[in-house]
Amino acid sequence: MDATIVLGKQGRLVIPAEVRTALGLLPGDRLHLHLSGPRLVLERQQDAVAELRQLGAGLPRGRSLVDELLAERRLAATIE
């Protein structure tokens, strides 16, 4: 689905009704906006969270990325 929207005087955008309906958006829903290169990406917060969880789903249960990062930082600090 494609739509063209116009930026209002106060920087406001109106999401067309057919897009809101297709995404199941309701008044008061919170959306996450981020830049991806020269593009604006607007998504429901729960979709952004689900995407992040999916990125980590392939990690083994016993692996801690936090512990790995801390170990890397400590090693880097001892080298300096």
mmCIF file of N, CA, C and O in Angstrom:
data_model
loop_
_atom_site.group_PDB
_atom_site.id
_atom_site.type_symbol
_atom_site.label_atom_id
_atom_site.label_comp_id
_atom_site.label_asym_id
_atom_site.label_seq_id
_atom_site.Cartn_x
_atom_site.Cartn_y
_atom_site.Cartn_z
ATOM 1 N N MET A 1 0.849 -1.166 0.000
ATOM 2 C CA MET A 1 0.000 0.000 0.000
ATOM 3 C C MET A 1 0.898 1.234 0.000
ATOM 4 O O MET A 1 1.852 1.312 0.757
ATOM 5 N N ASP A 2 0.599 2.168 -0.824
ATOM 6 C CA ASP A 2 1.330 3.429 -0.898
ATOM 7 C C ASP A 2 0.387 4.575 -0.581
ATOM 8 O O ASP A 2 -0.803 4.506 -0.855
ATOM 9 N N ALA A 3 0.938 5.617 0.003
ATOM 10 C CA ALA A 3 0.153 6.816 0.300
ATOM 11 C C ALA A 3 1.093 8.011 0.299
ATOM 12 O O ALA A 3 2.269 7.887 0.621
ATOM 13 N N THR A 4 0.582 9.139 -0.091
ATOM 14 C CA THR A 4 1.333 10.390 -0.026
ATOM 15 C C THR A 4 0.692 11.229 1.066
ATOM 16 O O THR A 4 -0.525 11.395 1.102
ATOM 17 N N ILE A 5 1.526 11.739 1.966
ATOM 18 C CA ILE A 5 1.014 12.582 3.036
ATOM 19 C C ILE A 5 1.731 13.916 2.989
ATOM 20 O O ILE A 5 2.820 14.037 2.429
ATOM 21 N N VAL A 6 1.100 14.923 3.570
ATOM 22 C CA VAL A 6 1.636 16.278 3.543
ATOM 23 C C VAL A 6 2.002 16.694 4.967
ATOM 24 O O VAL A 6 1.225 16.482 5.899
ATOM 25 N N LEU A 7 3.178 17.260 5.107
ATOM 26 C CA LEU A 7 3.623 17.767 6.402
ATOM 27 C C LEU A 7 2.892 19.076 6.690
ATOM 28 O O LEU A 7 2.939 20.013 5.895
ATOM 29 N N GLY A 8 2.192 19.127 7.831
ATOM 30 C CA GLY A 8 1.435 20.314 8.198
ATOM 31 C C GLY A 8 2.326 21.437 8.709
ATOM 32 O O GLY A 8 3.527 21.265 8.913
ATOM 33 N N LYS A 9 1.727 22.588 8.941
ATOM 34 C CA LYS A 9 2.465 23.776 9.380
ATOM 35 C C LYS A 9 3.225 23.548 10.678
ATOM 36 O O LYS A 9 4.299 24.086 10.884
ATOM 37 N N GLN A 10 2.677 22.768 11.580
ATOM 38 C CA GLN A 10 3.329 22.519 12.863
ATOM 39 C C GLN A 10 4.099 21.202 12.864
ATOM 40 O O GLN A 10 4.422 20.657 13.919
ATOM 41 N N GLY A 11 4.414 20.690 11.676
ATOM 42 C CA GLY A 11 5.185 19.460 11.569
ATOM 43 C C GLY A 11 4.371 18.199 11.774
ATOM 44 O O GLY A 11 4.927 17.126 11.970
ATOM 45 N N ARG A 12 3.075 18.309 11.707
ATOM 46 C CA ARG A 12 2.217 17.150 11.946
ATOM 47 C C ARG A 12 1.947 16.391 10.653
ATOM 48 O O ARG A 12 1.833 16.968 9.589
ATOM 49 N N LEU A 13 1.840 15.068 10.815
ATOM 50 C CA LEU A 13 1.483 14.188 9.706
ATOM 51 C C LEU A 13 0.180 13.494 10.044
ATOM 52 O O LEU A 13 -0.057 13.136 11.191
ATOM 53 N N VAL A 14 -0.641 13.284 9.035
ATOM 54 C CA VAL A 14 -1.880 12.528 9.222
ATOM 55 C C VAL A 14 -1.719 11.219 8.472
ATOM 56 O O VAL A 14 -1.426 11.200 7.274
ATOM 57 N N ILE A 15 -1.867 10.111 9.189
ATOM 58 C CA ILE A 15 -1.780 8.793 8.570
ATOM 59 C C ILE A 15 -3.144 8.496 7.957
ATOM 60 O O ILE A 15 -4.165 8.527 8.649
ATOM 61 N N PRO A 16 -3.186 8.225 6.659
ATOM 62 C CA PRO A 16 -4.476 7.976 6.000
ATOM 63 C C PRO A 16 -5.251 6.835 6.665
ATOM 64 O O PRO A 16 -4.667 5.877 7.184
ATOM 65 N N ALA A 17 -6.569 6.944 6.638
ATOM 66 C CA ALA A 17 -7.449 5.981 7.298
ATOM 67 C C ALA A 17 -7.200 4.557 6.822
ATOM 68 O O ALA A 17 -7.179 3.625 7.634
ATOM 69 N N GLU A 18 -6.990 4.361 5.528
ATOM 70 C CA GLU A 18 -6.800 3.002 5.020
ATOM 71 C C GLU A 18 -5.498 2.385 5.551
ATOM 72 O O GLU A 18 -5.427 1.176 5.792
ATOM 73 N N VAL A 19 -4.489 3.197 5.789
ATOM 74 C CA VAL A 19 -3.236 2.711 6.358
ATOM 75 C C VAL A 19 -3.442 2.371 7.834
ATOM 76 O O VAL A 19 -2.991 1.322 8.316
ATOM 77 N N ARG A 20 -4.130 3.257 8.568
ATOM 78 C CA ARG A 20 -4.416 2.987 9.986
ATOM 79 C C ARG A 20 -5.215 1.706 10.139
ATOM 80 O O ARG A 20 -4.932 0.874 11.015
ATOM 81 N N THR A 21 -6.187 1.506 9.273
ATOM 82 C CA THR A 21 -7.020 0.309 9.329
ATOM 83 C C THR A 21 -6.182 -0.939 9.028
ATOM 84 O O THR A 21 -6.277 -1.940 9.743
ATOM 85 N N ALA A 22 -5.349 -0.873 7.995
ATOM 86 C CA ALA A 22 -4.527 -2.026 7.610
ATOM 87 C C ALA A 22 -3.571 -2.426 8.729
ATOM 88 O O ALA A 22 -3.274 -3.611 8.914
ATOM 89 N N LEU A 23 -3.079 -1.445 9.495
ATOM 90 C CA LEU A 23 -2.142 -1.715 10.585
ATOM 91 C C LEU A 23 -2.825 -1.911 11.933
ATOM 92 O O LEU A 23 -2.172 -2.223 12.917
ATOM 93 N N GLY A 24 -4.125 -1.694 11.969
ATOM 94 C CA GLY A 24 -4.852 -1.833 13.228
ATOM 95 C C GLY A 24 -4.531 -0.720 14.211
ATOM 96 O O GLY A 24 -4.578 -0.945 15.421
ATOM 97 N N LEU A 25 -4.199 0.453 13.708
ATOM 98 C CA LEU A 25 -3.865 1.590 14.578
ATOM 99 C C LEU A 25 -5.133 2.253 15.097
ATOM 100 O O LEU A 25 -6.093 2.442 14.355
ATOM 101 N N LEU A 26 -5.102 2.606 16.367
ATOM 102 C CA LEU A 26 -6.237 3.265 17.000
ATOM 103 C C LEU A 26 -5.775 4.576 17.631
ATOM 104 O O LEU A 26 -4.587 4.725 17.960
ATOM 105 N N PRO A 27 -6.688 5.522 17.832
ATOM 106 C CA PRO A 27 -6.301 6.768 18.501
ATOM 107 C C PRO A 27 -5.653 6.471 19.851
ATOM 108 O O PRO A 27 -6.109 5.592 20.588
ATOM 109 N N GLY A 28 -4.547 7.133 20.125
ATOM 110 C CA GLY A 28 -3.828 6.935 21.373
ATOM 111 C C GLY A 28 -2.706 5.910 21.275
ATOM 112 O O GLY A 28 -1.904 5.787 22.196
ATOM 113 N N ASP A 29 -2.656 5.139 20.179
ATOM 114 C CA ASP A 29 -1.560 4.183 20.004
ATOM 115 C C ASP A 29 -0.239 4.943 19.944
ATOM 116 O O ASP A 29 -0.150 6.028 19.373
ATOM 117 N N ARG A 30 0.786 4.345 20.536
ATOM 118 C CA ARG A 30 2.119 4.946 20.533
ATOM 119 C C ARG A 30 2.912 4.321 19.393
ATOM 120 O O ARG A 30 2.913 3.112 19.210
ATOM 121 N N LEU A 31 3.578 5.195 18.632
ATOM 122 C CA LEU A 31 4.381 4.749 17.500
ATOM 123 C C LEU A 31 5.833 5.106 17.728
ATOM 124 O O LEU A 31 6.143 6.103 18.378
ATOM 125 N N HIS A 32 6.720 4.294 17.185
ATOM 126 C CA HIS A 32 8.159 4.517 17.295
ATOM 127 C C HIS A 32 8.653 5.037 15.946
ATOM 128 O O HIS A 32 8.353 4.463 14.905
ATOM 129 N N LEU A 33 9.396 6.135 15.975
ATOM 130 C CA LEU A 33 9.935 6.742 14.758
ATOM 131 C C LEU A 33 11.449 6.691 14.829
ATOM 132 O O LEU A 33 12.038 7.062 15.844
ATOM 133 N N HIS A 34 12.080 6.195 13.785
ATOM 134 C CA HIS A 34 13.540 6.237 13.739
ATOM 135 C C HIS A 34 13.998 6.484 12.312
ATOM 136 O O HIS A 34 13.241 6.299 11.353
ATOM 137 N N LEU A 35 15.233 6.947 12.202
ATOM 138 C CA LEU A 35 15.819 7.205 10.897
ATOM 139 C C LEU A 35 16.584 5.979 10.439
ATOM 140 O O LEU A 35 17.314 5.364 11.210
ATOM 141 N N SER A 36 16.439 5.644 9.184
ATOM 142 C CA SER A 36 17.192 4.561 8.564
ATOM 143 C C SER A 36 17.803 5.157 7.298
ATOM 144 O O SER A 36 17.159 5.201 6.250
ATOM 145 N N GLY A 37 19.017 5.683 7.457
ATOM 146 C CA GLY A 37 19.612 6.436 6.351
ATOM 147 C C GLY A 37 18.773 7.678 6.119
ATOM 148 O O GLY A 37 18.434 8.386 7.064
ATOM 149 N N PRO A 38 18.377 7.929 4.864
ATOM 150 C CA PRO A 38 17.554 9.107 4.583
ATOM 151 C C PRO A 38 16.056 8.862 4.762
ATOM 152 O O PRO A 38 15.231 9.680 4.392
ATOM 153 N N ARG A 39 15.678 7.730 5.333
ATOM 154 C CA ARG A 39 14.264 7.366 5.460
ATOM 155 C C ARG A 39 13.770 7.484 6.898
ATOM 156 O O ARG A 39 14.503 7.221 7.835
ATOM 157 N N LEU A 40 12.501 7.836 7.021
ATOM 158 C CA LEU A 40 11.813 7.797 8.308
ATOM 159 C C LEU A 40 11.084 6.459 8.383
ATOM 160 O O LEU A 40 10.403 6.076 7.445
ATOM 161 N N VAL A 41 11.225 5.779 9.501
ATOM 162 C CA VAL A 41 10.508 4.525 9.698
ATOM 163 C C VAL A 41 9.597 4.721 10.901
ATOM 164 O O VAL A 41 10.053 5.088 11.984
ATOM 165 N N LEU A 42 8.340 4.489 10.695
ATOM 166 C CA LEU A 42 7.334 4.656 11.736
ATOM 167 C C LEU A 42 6.702 3.295 11.972
ATOM 168 O O LEU A 42 6.204 2.668 11.033
ATOM 169 N N GLU A 43 6.758 2.800 13.219
ATOM 170 C CA GLU A 43 6.196 1.488 13.507
ATOM 171 C C GLU A 43 5.571 1.472 14.892
ATOM 172 O O GLU A 43 5.915 2.280 15.747
ATOM 173 N N ARG A 44 4.657 0.523 15.073
ATOM 174 C CA ARG A 44 4.052 0.371 16.383
ATOM 175 C C ARG A 44 5.133 -0.077 17.352
ATOM 176 O O ARG A 44 6.033 -0.841 16.998
ATOM 177 N N GLN A 45 5.069 0.403 18.589
ATOM 178 C CA GLN A 45 6.089 0.052 19.575
ATOM 179 C C GLN A 45 6.171 -1.452 19.791
ATOM 180 O O GLN A 45 7.260 -2.010 19.892
ATOM 181 N N GLN A 46 5.035 -2.126 19.835
ATOM 182 C CA GLN A 46 5.061 -3.561 20.078
ATOM 183 C C GLN A 46 5.739 -4.300 18.922
ATOM 184 O O GLN A 46 6.364 -5.341 19.125
ATOM 185 N N ASP A 47 5.659 -3.756 17.699
ATOM 186 C CA ASP A 47 6.342 -4.384 16.571
ATOM 187 C C ASP A 47 7.849 -4.181 16.681
ATOM 188 O O ASP A 47 8.628 -5.075 16.352
ATOM 189 N N ALA A 48 8.276 -2.998 17.146
ATOM 190 C CA ALA A 48 9.704 -2.733 17.336
ATOM 191 C C ALA A 48 10.276 -3.654 18.412
ATOM 192 O O ALA A 48 11.358 -4.230 18.241
ATOM 193 N N VAL A 49 9.547 -3.835 19.495
ATOM 194 C CA VAL A 49 9.993 -4.715 20.579
ATOM 195 C C VAL A 49 10.053 -6.160 20.087
ATOM 196 O O VAL A 49 11.016 -6.880 20.359
ATOM 197 N N ALA A 50 9.052 -6.589 19.336
ATOM 198 C CA ALA A 50 9.035 -7.961 18.814
ATOM 199 C C ALA A 50 10.223 -8.200 17.884
ATOM 200 O O ALA A 50 10.831 -9.276 17.908
ATOM 201 N N GLU A 51 10.575 -7.202 17.091
ATOM 202 C CA GLU A 51 11.715 -7.329 16.187
ATOM 203 C C GLU A 51 13.020 -7.478 16.974
ATOM 204 O O GLU A 51 13.875 -8.304 16.644
ATOM 205 N N LEU A 52 13.166 -6.698 18.037
ATOM 206 C CA LEU A 52 14.360 -6.814 18.877
ATOM 207 C C LEU A 52 14.442 -8.177 19.545
ATOM 208 O O LEU A 52 15.510 -8.791 19.621
ATOM 209 N N ARG A 53 13.323 -8.658 20.034
ATOM 210 C CA ARG A 53 13.304 -9.979 20.675
ATOM 211 C C ARG A 53 13.665 -11.072 19.672
ATOM 212 O O ARG A 53 14.348 -12.042 20.008
ATOM 213 N N GLN A 54 13.208 -10.904 18.443
ATOM 214 C CA GLN A 54 13.501 -11.896 17.412
ATOM 215 C C GLN A 54 14.999 -11.917 17.097
ATOM 216 O O GLN A 54 15.563 -12.976 16.839
ATOM 217 N N LEU A 55 15.649 -10.766 17.150
ATOM 218 C CA LEU A 55 17.094 -10.709 16.909
ATOM 219 C C LEU A 55 17.858 -11.542 17.932
ATOM 220 O O LEU A 55 18.853 -12.180 17.606
ATOM 221 N N GLY A 56 17.398 -11.538 19.165
ATOM 222 C CA GLY A 56 18.067 -12.283 20.223
ATOM 223 C C GLY A 56 17.593 -13.715 20.373
ATOM 224 O O GLY A 56 18.167 -14.484 21.137
ATOM 225 N N ALA A 57 16.571 -14.096 19.636
ATOM 226 C CA ALA A 57 15.981 -15.427 19.802
ATOM 227 C C ALA A 57 16.946 -16.546 19.420
ATOM 228 O O ALA A 57 16.861 -17.645 19.958
ATOM 229 N N GLY A 58 17.879 -16.271 18.518
ATOM 230 C CA GLY A 58 18.796 -17.310 18.069
ATOM 231 C C GLY A 58 19.972 -17.542 18.998
ATOM 232 O O GLY A 58 20.763 -18.459 18.772
ATOM 233 N N LEU A 59 20.096 -16.738 20.036
ATOM 234 C CA LEU A 59 21.218 -16.899 20.969
ATOM 235 C C LEU A 59 20.952 -18.067 21.916
ATOM 236 O O LEU A 59 19.833 -18.253 22.384
ATOM 237 N N PRO A 60 22.006 -18.819 22.219
ATOM 238 C CA PRO A 60 21.836 -19.895 23.203
ATOM 239 C C PRO A 60 21.437 -19.324 24.567
ATOM 240 O O PRO A 60 21.846 -18.216 24.923
ATOM 241 N N ARG A 61 20.680 -20.064 25.330
ATOM 242 C CA ARG A 61 20.164 -19.594 26.627
ATOM 243 C C ARG A 61 21.269 -19.180 27.593
ATOM 244 O O ARG A 61 21.143 -18.224 28.311
ATOM 245 N N GLY A 62 22.380 -19.877 27.625
ATOM 246 C CA GLY A 62 23.432 -19.587 28.594
ATOM 247 C C GLY A 62 24.362 -18.452 28.187
ATOM 248 O O GLY A 62 25.205 -18.041 28.973
ATOM 249 N N ARG A 63 24.219 -17.939 26.975
ATOM 250 C CA ARG A 63 25.117 -16.888 26.491
ATOM 251 C C ARG A 63 24.635 -15.528 26.974
ATOM 252 O O ARG A 63 23.476 -15.178 26.849
ATOM 253 N N SER A 64 25.569 -14.737 27.520
ATOM 254 C CA SER A 64 25.231 -13.399 27.993
ATOM 255 C C SER A 64 26.009 -12.375 27.181
ATOM 256 O O SER A 64 27.237 -12.278 27.297
ATOM 257 N N LEU A 65 25.312 -11.623 26.357
ATOM 258 C CA LEU A 65 25.968 -10.587 25.565
ATOM 259 C C LEU A 65 26.531 -9.487 26.466
ATOM 260 O O LEU A 65 27.561 -8.889 26.153
ATOM 261 N N VAL A 66 25.894 -9.250 27.591
ATOM 262 C CA VAL A 66 26.378 -8.246 28.544
ATOM 263 C C VAL A 66 27.727 -8.684 29.104
ATOM 264 O O VAL A 66 28.681 -7.900 29.145
ATOM 265 N N ASP A 67 27.820 -9.943 29.516
ATOM 266 C CA ASP A 67 29.088 -10.448 30.046
ATOM 267 C C ASP A 67 30.189 -10.402 28.987
ATOM 268 O O ASP A 67 31.335 -10.055 29.279
ATOM 269 N N GLU A 68 29.837 -10.719 27.746
ATOM 270 C CA GLU A 68 30.827 -10.680 26.662
ATOM 271 C C GLU A 68 31.313 -9.251 26.422
ATOM 272 O O GLU A 68 32.511 -9.017 26.228
ATOM 273 N N LEU A 69 30.395 -8.304 26.439
ATOM 274 C CA LEU A 69 30.767 -6.904 26.241
ATOM 275 C C LEU A 69 31.661 -6.419 27.374
ATOM 276 O O LEU A 69 32.681 -5.757 27.136
ATOM 277 N N LEU A 70 31.301 -6.754 28.599
ATOM 278 C CA LEU A 70 32.130 -6.345 29.745
ATOM 279 C C LEU A 70 33.531 -6.939 29.662
ATOM 280 O O LEU A 70 34.522 -6.263 29.938
ATOM 281 N N ALA A 71 33.621 -8.193 29.249
ATOM 282 C CA ALA A 71 34.931 -8.838 29.115
ATOM 283 C C ALA A 71 35.760 -8.138 28.040
ATOM 284 O O ALA A 71 36.964 -7.900 28.226
ATOM 285 N N GLU A 72 35.127 -7.780 26.927
ATOM 286 C CA GLU A 72 35.838 -7.063 25.865
ATOM 287 C C GLU A 72 36.332 -5.709 26.351
ATOM 288 O O GLU A 72 37.462 -5.302 26.062
ATOM 289 N N ARG A 73 35.493 -4.998 27.087
ATOM 290 C CA ARG A 73 35.870 -3.675 27.600
ATOM 291 C C ARG A 73 37.018 -3.780 28.601
ATOM 292 O O ARG A 73 37.931 -2.973 28.607
ATOM 293 N N ARG A 74 36.948 -4.796 29.461
ATOM 294 C CA ARG A 74 38.035 -4.975 30.446
ATOM 295 C C ARG A 74 39.356 -5.298 29.751
ATOM 296 O O ARG A 74 40.406 -4.788 30.125
ATOM 297 N N LEU A 75 39.307 -6.142 28.738
ATOM 298 C CA LEU A 75 40.505 -6.481 27.980
ATOM 299 C C LEU A 75 41.066 -5.241 27.296
ATOM 300 O O LEU A 75 42.267 -4.988 27.340
ATOM 301 N N ALA A 76 40.205 -4.451 26.678
ATOM 302 C CA ALA A 76 40.634 -3.224 26.013
ATOM 303 C C ALA A 76 41.270 -2.257 27.026
ATOM 304 O O ALA A 76 42.260 -1.591 26.718
ATOM 305 N N ALA A 77 40.713 -2.196 28.222
ATOM 306 C CA ALA A 77 41.244 -1.289 29.262
ATOM 307 C C ALA A 77 42.630 -1.732 29.716
ATOM 308 O O ALA A 77 43.483 -0.893 29.987
ATOM 309 N N THR A 78 42.873 -3.049 29.769
ATOM 310 C CA THR A 78 44.190 -3.515 30.205
ATOM 311 C C THR A 78 45.238 -3.284 29.117
ATOM 312 O O THR A 78 46.408 -3.088 29.423
ATOM 313 N N ILE A 79 44.826 -3.280 27.877
ATOM 314 C CA ILE A 79 45.753 -3.054 26.762
ATOM 315 C C ILE A 79 46.169 -1.584 26.687
ATOM 316 O O ILE A 79 47.298 -1.264 26.328
ATOM 317 N N GLU A 80 45.279 -0.697 27.036
ATOM 318 C CA GLU A 80 45.568 0.753 26.983
ATOM 319 C C GLU A 80 46.493 1.111 28.047
ATOM 320 O O GLU A 80 47.276 1.404 28.550
#
